[in-house]
Coordinates of C-alpha atoms in Angstrom, one line a residue:
M1 CA -16.5 7.2 -0.8
T2 CA -14.2 4.7 -1.5
L3 CA -13.8 1.3 0.3
A4 CA -10.7 1.9 1.9
T5 CA -12.7 4.8 3.2
I6 CA -15.7 2.9 4.3
L7 CA -13.3 0.6 6.0
A8 CA -11.5 3.0 7.9
L9 CA -14.6 3.1 9.7
H10 CA -15.5 0.2 11.9
T11 CA -18.8 -0.9 13.6
G12 CA -18.5 -4.7 14.3
L13 CA -18.3 -6.6 17.7
P14 CA -15.3 -8.7 18.1
Q15 CA -15.3 -12.4 17.8
A16 CA -12.9 -14.4 19.7
D17 CA -10.2 -14.7 16.4
G18 CA -10.6 -10.6 15.9
W19 CA -12.8 -11.5 13.1
V20 CA -16.0 -9.6 12.4
W21 CA -18.8 -8.4 10.0
S22 CA -18.4 -4.5 10.2
L23 CA -21.4 -3.0 8.1
Y24 CA -20.6 0.7 6.6
E25 CA -23.4 2.6 5.0
D26 CA -23.8 5.4 2.5
A27 CA -25.9 6.7 -0.3
R28 CA -24.2 5.5 -3.0
E29 CA -22.6 2.1 -1.3
T30 CA -23.0 -0.3 1.3
V31 CA -20.8 -2.7 2.4
L32 CA -20.6 -5.4 4.6
A33 CA -16.7 -6.6 5.5
R34 CA -15.5 -9.6 7.4
E35 CA -12.4 -8.1 8.9
I36 CA -10.0 -7.5 11.8
P37 CA -10.5 -4.0 12.9
D38 CA -7.5 -1.4 12.8
T39 CA -5.8 -3.6 10.7
D40 CA -5.2 -4.2 6.8
R41 CA -6.7 -7.8 7.2
L42 CA -9.8 -8.3 4.8
T43 CA -10.8 -11.6 3.5
T44 CA -14.4 -11.0 2.1
T45 CA -16.6 -8.1 1.5
L46 CA -20.5 -7.9 0.3
A47 CA -21.3 -4.6 -1.7
C48 CA -24.1 -3.1 -3.2
A49 CA -25.5 0.3 -4.2
P50 CA -28.9 0.8 -2.4
G51 CA -32.0 -0.6 -4.0
S52 CA -29.7 -2.1 -7.3
G53 CA -31.2 -5.5 -6.6
R54 CA -27.5 -6.9 -6.8
V55 CA -24.6 -7.9 -4.3
V56 CA -20.9 -7.9 -5.3
V57 CA -19.4 -10.7 -3.3
S58 CA -15.7 -10.1 -3.1
F59 CA -13.0 -12.6 -1.6
Y60 CA -9.7 -11.4 -0.9
D61 CA -7.7 -14.3 0.3
L62 CA -8.4 -16.4 -3.1
P63 CA -6.1 -16.4 -6.1
P64 CA -7.6 -14.8 -9.0
Q65 CA -9.8 -16.8 -11.1
S66 CA -12.0 -16.7 -14.2
G67 CA -15.2 -18.6 -15.5
F68 CA -17.8 -19.4 -13.2
A69 CA -18.6 -19.5 -9.4
T70 CA -21.5 -21.6 -8.0
F71 CA -23.1 -20.8 -4.6
R72 CA -25.6 -22.8 -2.7
S73 CA -27.2 -22.0 0.7
G74 CA -29.9 -24.4 2.1
D75 CA -31.7 -26.6 -1.0
A76 CA -31.2 -23.4 -3.1
S77 CA -28.4 -22.8 -5.7
G78 CA -27.2 -21.1 -8.5
T79 CA -23.9 -20.2 -11.1
A80 CA -22.8 -16.8 -11.5
Q81 CA -19.7 -15.3 -13.4
M82 CA -16.3 -14.6 -11.7
A83 CA -14.5 -11.3 -12.5
A84 CA -11.1 -12.1 -12.0
G85 CA -8.4 -9.7 -10.1
D86 CA -5.1 -8.9 -11.5
G87 CA -3.5 -10.5 -8.5
S88 CA -4.1 -7.9 -5.9
D89 CA -7.4 -7.1 -6.4
P90 CA -10.1 -9.6 -5.4
F91 CA -12.6 -11.8 -7.5
S92 CA -15.7 -11.2 -7.0
L93 CA -19.4 -12.5 -8.5
T94 CA -22.7 -10.7 -8.4
L95 CA -25.9 -12.3 -7.1
R96 CA -29.3 -11.1 -7.4
T97 CA -31.2 -10.1 -4.1
D98 CA -34.0 -12.2 -5.1
H99 CA -32.5 -15.0 -5.6
P100 CA -33.9 -18.0 -3.5
A101 CA -30.2 -18.7 -2.1
V102 CA -29.9 -15.1 -1.1
A103 CA -33.1 -15.2 0.9
N104 CA -31.6 -18.7 2.5
F105 CA -28.6 -16.9 3.0
T106 CA -30.3 -13.5 4.6
A107 CA -32.3 -15.9 7.1
T108 CA -29.8 -18.8 7.8
G109 CA -26.2 -16.5 7.6
S110 CA -24.4 -19.2 5.6
L111 CA -23.7 -19.4 2.0
E112 CA -21.1 -21.6 0.3
V113 CA -19.2 -20.8 -2.9
V114 CA -17.5 -22.9 -4.8
A115 CA -14.8 -21.5 -7.5
G116 CA -13.0 -24.0 -9.5
D117 CA -11.0 -26.2 -6.4
Q118 CA -12.0 -23.6 -4.1
T119 CA -14.7 -23.7 -1.8
R120 CA -15.3 -20.6 0.8
M121 CA -18.2 -20.9 3.4
I122 CA -19.7 -17.2 4.1
T123 CA -20.7 -17.2 7.8
F124 CA -22.6 -14.9 10.3
S125 CA -23.0 -15.6 13.3
R126 CA -26.3 -14.5 15.3
P127 CA -24.5 -11.4 16.8
H128 CA -23.5 -10.4 13.2
L129 CA -26.8 -11.6 11.2
A130 CA -28.9 -8.4 11.8
K131 CA -26.1 -7.0 10.2
L132 CA -26.7 -9.3 7.0
R133 CA -30.6 -8.8 6.8
R134 CA -30.1 -5.0 6.9
F135 CA -27.2 -4.8 4.2
T136 CA -29.6 -7.6 1.9
E137 CA -33.0 -5.0 2.8
I138 CA -30.7 -1.9 1.8
C139 CA -29.6 -3.4 -1.3
A140 CA -33.0 -5.1 -2.2
G141 CA -34.4 -1.6 -2.3

C-alpha cells in the first residue's frame, strides 16, 4: 500500500485548526501523519515497517537539506543523518525506537528536530498521544 493510499484513509480527531495526527496501519508499513483530512495538506509523517526498530521522520514543509539533524526530547538528544528530498520529496531522518529521546518523545509527545537553521517541534496533544504510543509499540516489535 502506498503512502498516498494510506493517507486517503482518515482516522484522526479534528483539532481547532484542522490539523490532526492520523494513524494508518497495515502489515508492511505503519504511518502517523500530521495532516488536514480530505486535503493535500501534510507537514510531517512518522513511518516504519512493523517490528523494524526504526522510525523515519519526514518533513514536507521544509526545503531540501542534507547533512545532520539533532533531535531532543526531555534530557535526551541525538544526531541523525538527513536524507534530502529532490525539492518535491520531503527530507527525512531515521531514529531508532530504543533511543532515549524516542522513549521520552513517546512519554511526553514532544520532540524537537534541528536541521541547519530550521527547528521543528513535533507535538502530540493529549487526545493523540495514544496514537504515538501505539505507533512506537508497533515499530519496536
